[in-house]
Short mmCIF file of C-alpha atoms in Angstrom, two decimals:
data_model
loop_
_atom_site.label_atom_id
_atom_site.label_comp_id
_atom_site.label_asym_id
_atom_site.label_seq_id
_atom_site.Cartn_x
_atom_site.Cartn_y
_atom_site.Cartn_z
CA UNK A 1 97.61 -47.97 24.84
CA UNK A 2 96.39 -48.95 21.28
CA UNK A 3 93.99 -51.22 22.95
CA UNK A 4 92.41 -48.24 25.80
CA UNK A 5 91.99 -45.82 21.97
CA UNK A 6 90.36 -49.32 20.54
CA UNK A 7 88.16 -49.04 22.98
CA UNK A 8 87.52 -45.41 23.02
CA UNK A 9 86.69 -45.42 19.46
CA UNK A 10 83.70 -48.13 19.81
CA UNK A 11 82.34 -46.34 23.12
CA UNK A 12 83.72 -48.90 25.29
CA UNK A 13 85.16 -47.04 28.46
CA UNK A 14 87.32 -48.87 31.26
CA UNK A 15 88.26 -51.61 29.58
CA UNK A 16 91.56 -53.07 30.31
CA UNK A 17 94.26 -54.08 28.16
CA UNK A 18 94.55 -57.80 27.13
CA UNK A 19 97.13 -59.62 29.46
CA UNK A 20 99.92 -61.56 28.55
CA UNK A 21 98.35 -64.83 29.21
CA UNK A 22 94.87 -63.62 26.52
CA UNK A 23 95.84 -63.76 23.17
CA UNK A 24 95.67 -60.33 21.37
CA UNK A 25 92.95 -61.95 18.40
CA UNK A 26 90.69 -63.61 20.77
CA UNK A 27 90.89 -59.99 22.61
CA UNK A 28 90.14 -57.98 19.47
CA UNK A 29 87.50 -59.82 17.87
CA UNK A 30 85.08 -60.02 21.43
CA UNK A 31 85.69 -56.72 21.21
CA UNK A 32 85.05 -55.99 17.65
CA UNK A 33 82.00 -58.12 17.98
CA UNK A 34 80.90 -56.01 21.16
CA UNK A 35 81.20 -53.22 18.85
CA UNK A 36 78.79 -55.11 16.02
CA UNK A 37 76.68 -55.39 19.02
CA UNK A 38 76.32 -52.14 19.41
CA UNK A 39 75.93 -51.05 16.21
CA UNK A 40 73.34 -53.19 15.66
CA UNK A 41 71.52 -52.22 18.87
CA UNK A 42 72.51 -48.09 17.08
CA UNK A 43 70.43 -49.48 14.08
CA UNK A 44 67.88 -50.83 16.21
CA UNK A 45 67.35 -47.68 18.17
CA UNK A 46 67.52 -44.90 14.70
CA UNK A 47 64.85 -47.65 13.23
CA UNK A 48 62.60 -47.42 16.80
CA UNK A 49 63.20 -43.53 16.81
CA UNK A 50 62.15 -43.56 12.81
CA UNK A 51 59.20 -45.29 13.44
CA UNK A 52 58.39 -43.56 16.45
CA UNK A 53 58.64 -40.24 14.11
CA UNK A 54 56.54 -42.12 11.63
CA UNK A 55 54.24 -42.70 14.16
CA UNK A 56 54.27 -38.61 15.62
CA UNK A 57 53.56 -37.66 12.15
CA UNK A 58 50.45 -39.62 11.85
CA UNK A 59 49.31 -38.28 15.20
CA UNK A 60 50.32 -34.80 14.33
CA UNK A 61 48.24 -36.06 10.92
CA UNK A 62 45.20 -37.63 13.04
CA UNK A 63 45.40 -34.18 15.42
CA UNK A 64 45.31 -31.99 12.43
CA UNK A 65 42.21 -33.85 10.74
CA UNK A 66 40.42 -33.62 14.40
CA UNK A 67 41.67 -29.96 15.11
CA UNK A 68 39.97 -29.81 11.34
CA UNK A 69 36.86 -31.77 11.96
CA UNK A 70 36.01 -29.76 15.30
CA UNK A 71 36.68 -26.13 13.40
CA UNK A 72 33.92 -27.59 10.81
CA UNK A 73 31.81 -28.17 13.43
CA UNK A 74 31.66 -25.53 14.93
CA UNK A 75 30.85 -23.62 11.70
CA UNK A 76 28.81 -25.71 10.93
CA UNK A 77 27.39 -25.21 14.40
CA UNK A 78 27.63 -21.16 13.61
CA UNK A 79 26.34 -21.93 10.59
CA UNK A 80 22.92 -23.87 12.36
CA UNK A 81 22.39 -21.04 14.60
CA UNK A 82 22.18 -18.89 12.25
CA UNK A 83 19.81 -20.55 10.13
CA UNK A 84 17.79 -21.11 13.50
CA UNK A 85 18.03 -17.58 13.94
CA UNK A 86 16.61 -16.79 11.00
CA UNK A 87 14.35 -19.07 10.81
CA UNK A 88 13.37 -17.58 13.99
CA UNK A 89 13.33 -14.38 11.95
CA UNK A 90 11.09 -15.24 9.89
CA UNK A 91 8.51 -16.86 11.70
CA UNK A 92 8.11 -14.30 13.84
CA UNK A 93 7.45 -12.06 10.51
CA UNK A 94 5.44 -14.84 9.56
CA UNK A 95 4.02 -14.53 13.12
CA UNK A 96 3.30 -10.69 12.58
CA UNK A 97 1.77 -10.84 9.46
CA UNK A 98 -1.64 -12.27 10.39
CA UNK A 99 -2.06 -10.13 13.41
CA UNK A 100 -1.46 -7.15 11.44
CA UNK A 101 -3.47 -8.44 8.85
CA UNK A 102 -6.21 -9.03 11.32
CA UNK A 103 -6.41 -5.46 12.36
CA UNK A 104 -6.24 -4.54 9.00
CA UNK A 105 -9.55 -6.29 8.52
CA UNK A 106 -10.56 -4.91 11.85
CA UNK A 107 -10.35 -1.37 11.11
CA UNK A 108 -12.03 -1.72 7.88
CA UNK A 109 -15.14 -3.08 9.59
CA UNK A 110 -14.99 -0.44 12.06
CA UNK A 111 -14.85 2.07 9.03
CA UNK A 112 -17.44 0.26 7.18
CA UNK A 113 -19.94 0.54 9.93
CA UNK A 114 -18.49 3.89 10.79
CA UNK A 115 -19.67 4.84 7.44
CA UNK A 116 -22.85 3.25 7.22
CA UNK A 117 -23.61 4.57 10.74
CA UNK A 118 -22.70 8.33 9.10
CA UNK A 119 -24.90 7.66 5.51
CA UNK A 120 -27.84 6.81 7.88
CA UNK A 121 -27.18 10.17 9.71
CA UNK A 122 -27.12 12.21 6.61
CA UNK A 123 -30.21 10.10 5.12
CA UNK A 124 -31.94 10.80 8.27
CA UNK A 125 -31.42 14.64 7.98
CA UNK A 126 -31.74 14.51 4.31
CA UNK A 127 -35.49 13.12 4.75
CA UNK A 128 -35.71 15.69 7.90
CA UNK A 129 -34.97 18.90 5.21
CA UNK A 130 -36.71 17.33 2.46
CA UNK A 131 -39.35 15.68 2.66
CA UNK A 132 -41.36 13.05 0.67
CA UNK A 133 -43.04 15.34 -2.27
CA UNK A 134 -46.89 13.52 -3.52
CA UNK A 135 -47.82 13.61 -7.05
CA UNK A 136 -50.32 16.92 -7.05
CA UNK A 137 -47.96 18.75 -4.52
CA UNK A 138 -46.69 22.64 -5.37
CA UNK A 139 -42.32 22.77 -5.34
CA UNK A 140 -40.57 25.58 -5.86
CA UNK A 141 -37.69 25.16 -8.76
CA UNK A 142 -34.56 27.50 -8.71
CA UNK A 143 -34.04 29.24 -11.94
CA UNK A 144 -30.13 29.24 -13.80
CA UNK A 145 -28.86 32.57 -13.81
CA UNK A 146 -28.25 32.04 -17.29
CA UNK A 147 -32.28 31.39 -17.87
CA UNK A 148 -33.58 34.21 -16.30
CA UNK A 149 -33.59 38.22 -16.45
CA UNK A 150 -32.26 40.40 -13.46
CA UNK A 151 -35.46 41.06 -12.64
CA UNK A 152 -37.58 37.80 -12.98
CA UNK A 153 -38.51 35.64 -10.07
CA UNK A 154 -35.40 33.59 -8.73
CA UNK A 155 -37.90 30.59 -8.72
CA UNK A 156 -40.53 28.79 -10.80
CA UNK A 157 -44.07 27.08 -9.48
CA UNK A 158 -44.51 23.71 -10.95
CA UNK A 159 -46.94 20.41 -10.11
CA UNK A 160 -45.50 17.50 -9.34
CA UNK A 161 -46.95 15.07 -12.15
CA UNK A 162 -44.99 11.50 -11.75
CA UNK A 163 -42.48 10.71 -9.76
CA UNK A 164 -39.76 7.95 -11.70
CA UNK A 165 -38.13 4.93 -10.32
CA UNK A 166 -38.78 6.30 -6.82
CA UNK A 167 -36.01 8.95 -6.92
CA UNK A 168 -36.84 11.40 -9.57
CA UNK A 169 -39.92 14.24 -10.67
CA UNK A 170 -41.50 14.88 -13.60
CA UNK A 171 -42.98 18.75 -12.81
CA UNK A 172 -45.39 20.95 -14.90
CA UNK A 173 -45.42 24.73 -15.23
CA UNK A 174 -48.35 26.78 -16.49
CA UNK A 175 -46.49 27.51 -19.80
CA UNK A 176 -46.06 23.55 -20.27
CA UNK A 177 -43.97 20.30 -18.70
CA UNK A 178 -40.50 20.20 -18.02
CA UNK A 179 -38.34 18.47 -20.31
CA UNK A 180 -36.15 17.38 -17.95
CA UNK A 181 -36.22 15.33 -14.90
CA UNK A 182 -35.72 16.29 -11.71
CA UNK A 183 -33.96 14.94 -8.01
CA UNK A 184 -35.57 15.76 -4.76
CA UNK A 185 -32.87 18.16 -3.83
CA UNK A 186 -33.54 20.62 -7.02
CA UNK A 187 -36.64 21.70 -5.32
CA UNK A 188 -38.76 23.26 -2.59
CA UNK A 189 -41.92 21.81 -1.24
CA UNK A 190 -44.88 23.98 -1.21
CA UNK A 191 -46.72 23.98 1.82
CA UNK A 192 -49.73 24.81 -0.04
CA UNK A 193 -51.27 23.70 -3.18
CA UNK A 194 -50.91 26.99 -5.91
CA UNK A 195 -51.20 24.89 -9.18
CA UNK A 196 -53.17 21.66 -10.45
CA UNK A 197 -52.07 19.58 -12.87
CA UNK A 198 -55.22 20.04 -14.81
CA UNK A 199 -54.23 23.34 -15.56
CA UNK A 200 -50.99 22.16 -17.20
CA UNK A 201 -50.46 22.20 -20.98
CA UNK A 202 -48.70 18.88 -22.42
CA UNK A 203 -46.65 20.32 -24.22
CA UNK A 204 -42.63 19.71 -23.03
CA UNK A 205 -40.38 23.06 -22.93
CA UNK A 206 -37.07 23.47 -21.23
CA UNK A 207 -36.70 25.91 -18.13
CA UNK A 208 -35.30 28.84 -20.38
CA UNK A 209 -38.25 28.43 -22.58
CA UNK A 210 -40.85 28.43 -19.51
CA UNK A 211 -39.00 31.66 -17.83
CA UNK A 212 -40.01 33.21 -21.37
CA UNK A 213 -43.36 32.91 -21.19
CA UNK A 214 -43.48 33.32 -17.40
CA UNK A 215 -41.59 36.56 -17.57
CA UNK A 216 -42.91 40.21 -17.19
CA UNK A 217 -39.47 41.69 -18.77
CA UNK A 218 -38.98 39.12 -21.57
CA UNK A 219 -36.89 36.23 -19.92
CA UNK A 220 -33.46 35.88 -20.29
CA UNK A 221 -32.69 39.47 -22.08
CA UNK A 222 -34.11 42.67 -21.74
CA UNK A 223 -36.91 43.22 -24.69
CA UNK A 224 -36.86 47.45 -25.06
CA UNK A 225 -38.33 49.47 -28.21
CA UNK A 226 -37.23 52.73 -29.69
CA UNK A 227 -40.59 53.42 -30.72
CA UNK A 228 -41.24 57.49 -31.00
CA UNK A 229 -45.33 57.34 -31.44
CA UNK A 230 -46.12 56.38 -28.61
CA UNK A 231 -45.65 52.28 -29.15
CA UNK A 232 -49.65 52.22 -30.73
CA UNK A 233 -48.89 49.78 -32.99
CA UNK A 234 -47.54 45.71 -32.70
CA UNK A 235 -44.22 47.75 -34.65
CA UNK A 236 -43.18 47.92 -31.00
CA UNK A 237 -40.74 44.60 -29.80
CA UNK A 238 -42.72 45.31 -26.57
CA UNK A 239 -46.29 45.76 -27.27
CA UNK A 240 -45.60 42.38 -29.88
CA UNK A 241 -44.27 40.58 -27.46
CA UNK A 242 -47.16 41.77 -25.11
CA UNK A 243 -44.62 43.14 -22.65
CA UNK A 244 -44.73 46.55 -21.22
CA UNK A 245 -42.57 48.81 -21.76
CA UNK A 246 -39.98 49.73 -19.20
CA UNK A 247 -37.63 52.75 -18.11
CA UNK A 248 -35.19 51.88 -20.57
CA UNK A 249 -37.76 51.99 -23.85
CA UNK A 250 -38.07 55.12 -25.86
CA UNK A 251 -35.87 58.06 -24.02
CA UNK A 252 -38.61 58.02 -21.08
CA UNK A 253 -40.60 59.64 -23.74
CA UNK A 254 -44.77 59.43 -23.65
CA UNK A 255 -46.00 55.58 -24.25
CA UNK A 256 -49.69 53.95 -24.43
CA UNK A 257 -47.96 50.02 -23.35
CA UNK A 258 -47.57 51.10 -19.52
#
């Protein structure tokens, strides 16, 4: 019995009890070295299953690094593509640019010769309204408002005397030259000859001035007397300014400078 719970204990099943012809030591100590046996062959097996556990941790390890290595890839993969896709980006901005830039430049030729092609219109009508005035030709000159009386002329004859840099006039009036100088479109050509520049004085006076002289009422204001004999005398504003006197001198009453 002790020897079947000997065996029991080292995980030796159906072994038989020594017999009366085996000694009891030389029984116990096969047995007991069975048992070393398989202890050592225990050891054997925990150091096998350590190192095999050693060895699943360095795949689990190894797996890890590659699960790690392919997740970097592919964002570093992401990451490409999306550098290629904006690289694409920009190159087709870079791609735009020039062919919007080109009609840019396209459509400001078209407006420059659009633009040209209108100037030579207008120049074309311009010389068709007005045309080319000759030194000795008559032009009519519009008077200021300002410069002139109510009832004056709206216009002034002058001469064309020189004609400066190709563009503008220098015109003459019976009561003397113009001062200033003149552009083709501040007149009226004539179409026939009414003064000669013979006839014109040198002397320069401004347009005001030349109404003044020019004038039947005395130019730019009214000239009217309060004479009451009969404006005989040069006392009269009118008769000294060799004007005549008008409706608004003297009450209506009798007058010699009518």
């Amino acid at each position: 019995m002790a020897g079947e719970a000997l065996a029991e204990h080292v995980g030796i099943r159906g072994t038989k009890e020594p017999s009366d012809r085996e000694p009891a030591d030389v029984y116990y100590e096969s047995v007991i070295a069975e048992r070393n046996e398989l202890r050592k062959e225990n050891d054997d097996l925990i150091y096998k299953c350590s190192e095999l556990d050693a060895d699943n941790n360095l795949l689990r390890i190894e797996i890890n690094k590659k699960e790690k290595e392919k997740t970097d890839i592919r964002e570093k993969y992401k990451d490409d593509e999306t550098l290629a896709n904006e690289n694409l980006e920009i190159r087709d901005v870079e791609n735009v640019i020039p062919v919007r830039t080109q009609k840019i430049n396209q459509h400001r030729e078209e407006s420059h010769i659009g633009l040209q092609k209108q100037a030579r219109k207008m120049k074309e009508m311009s010389n068709k309204q007005m045309p080319t005035v000759l030194i000795g030709q008559t032009v009519k000159v519009k008077i200021p408002e300002v410069d002139r009386s109510k009832v004056d002329a709206r216009t002034l004859l002058a001469v064309v005397l020189k004609v400066v840099d190709g563009k503008f006039y220098r015109l003459g009036t019976k009561a003397g030259t113009l001062s200033q100088l003149f552009t083709r479109n501040q007149f009226t050509l004539c179409e026939d000859i009414f003064l000669k520049s013979a006839i014109i004085p040198e002397n320069e006076i401004g347009i005001r001035q030349a109404v003044l002289q020019l004038s039947l009422t005395g130019g730019q204001g009214l000239i009217r007397c309060d004479c009451l004999k009969k404006c005989i005398t040069n006392r009269c504003k009118c008769r000294a300014k060799n004007v005549l006197c008008n409706s608004r001198c003297h009450s209506s009453q009798a007058c010699t400078n009518k």
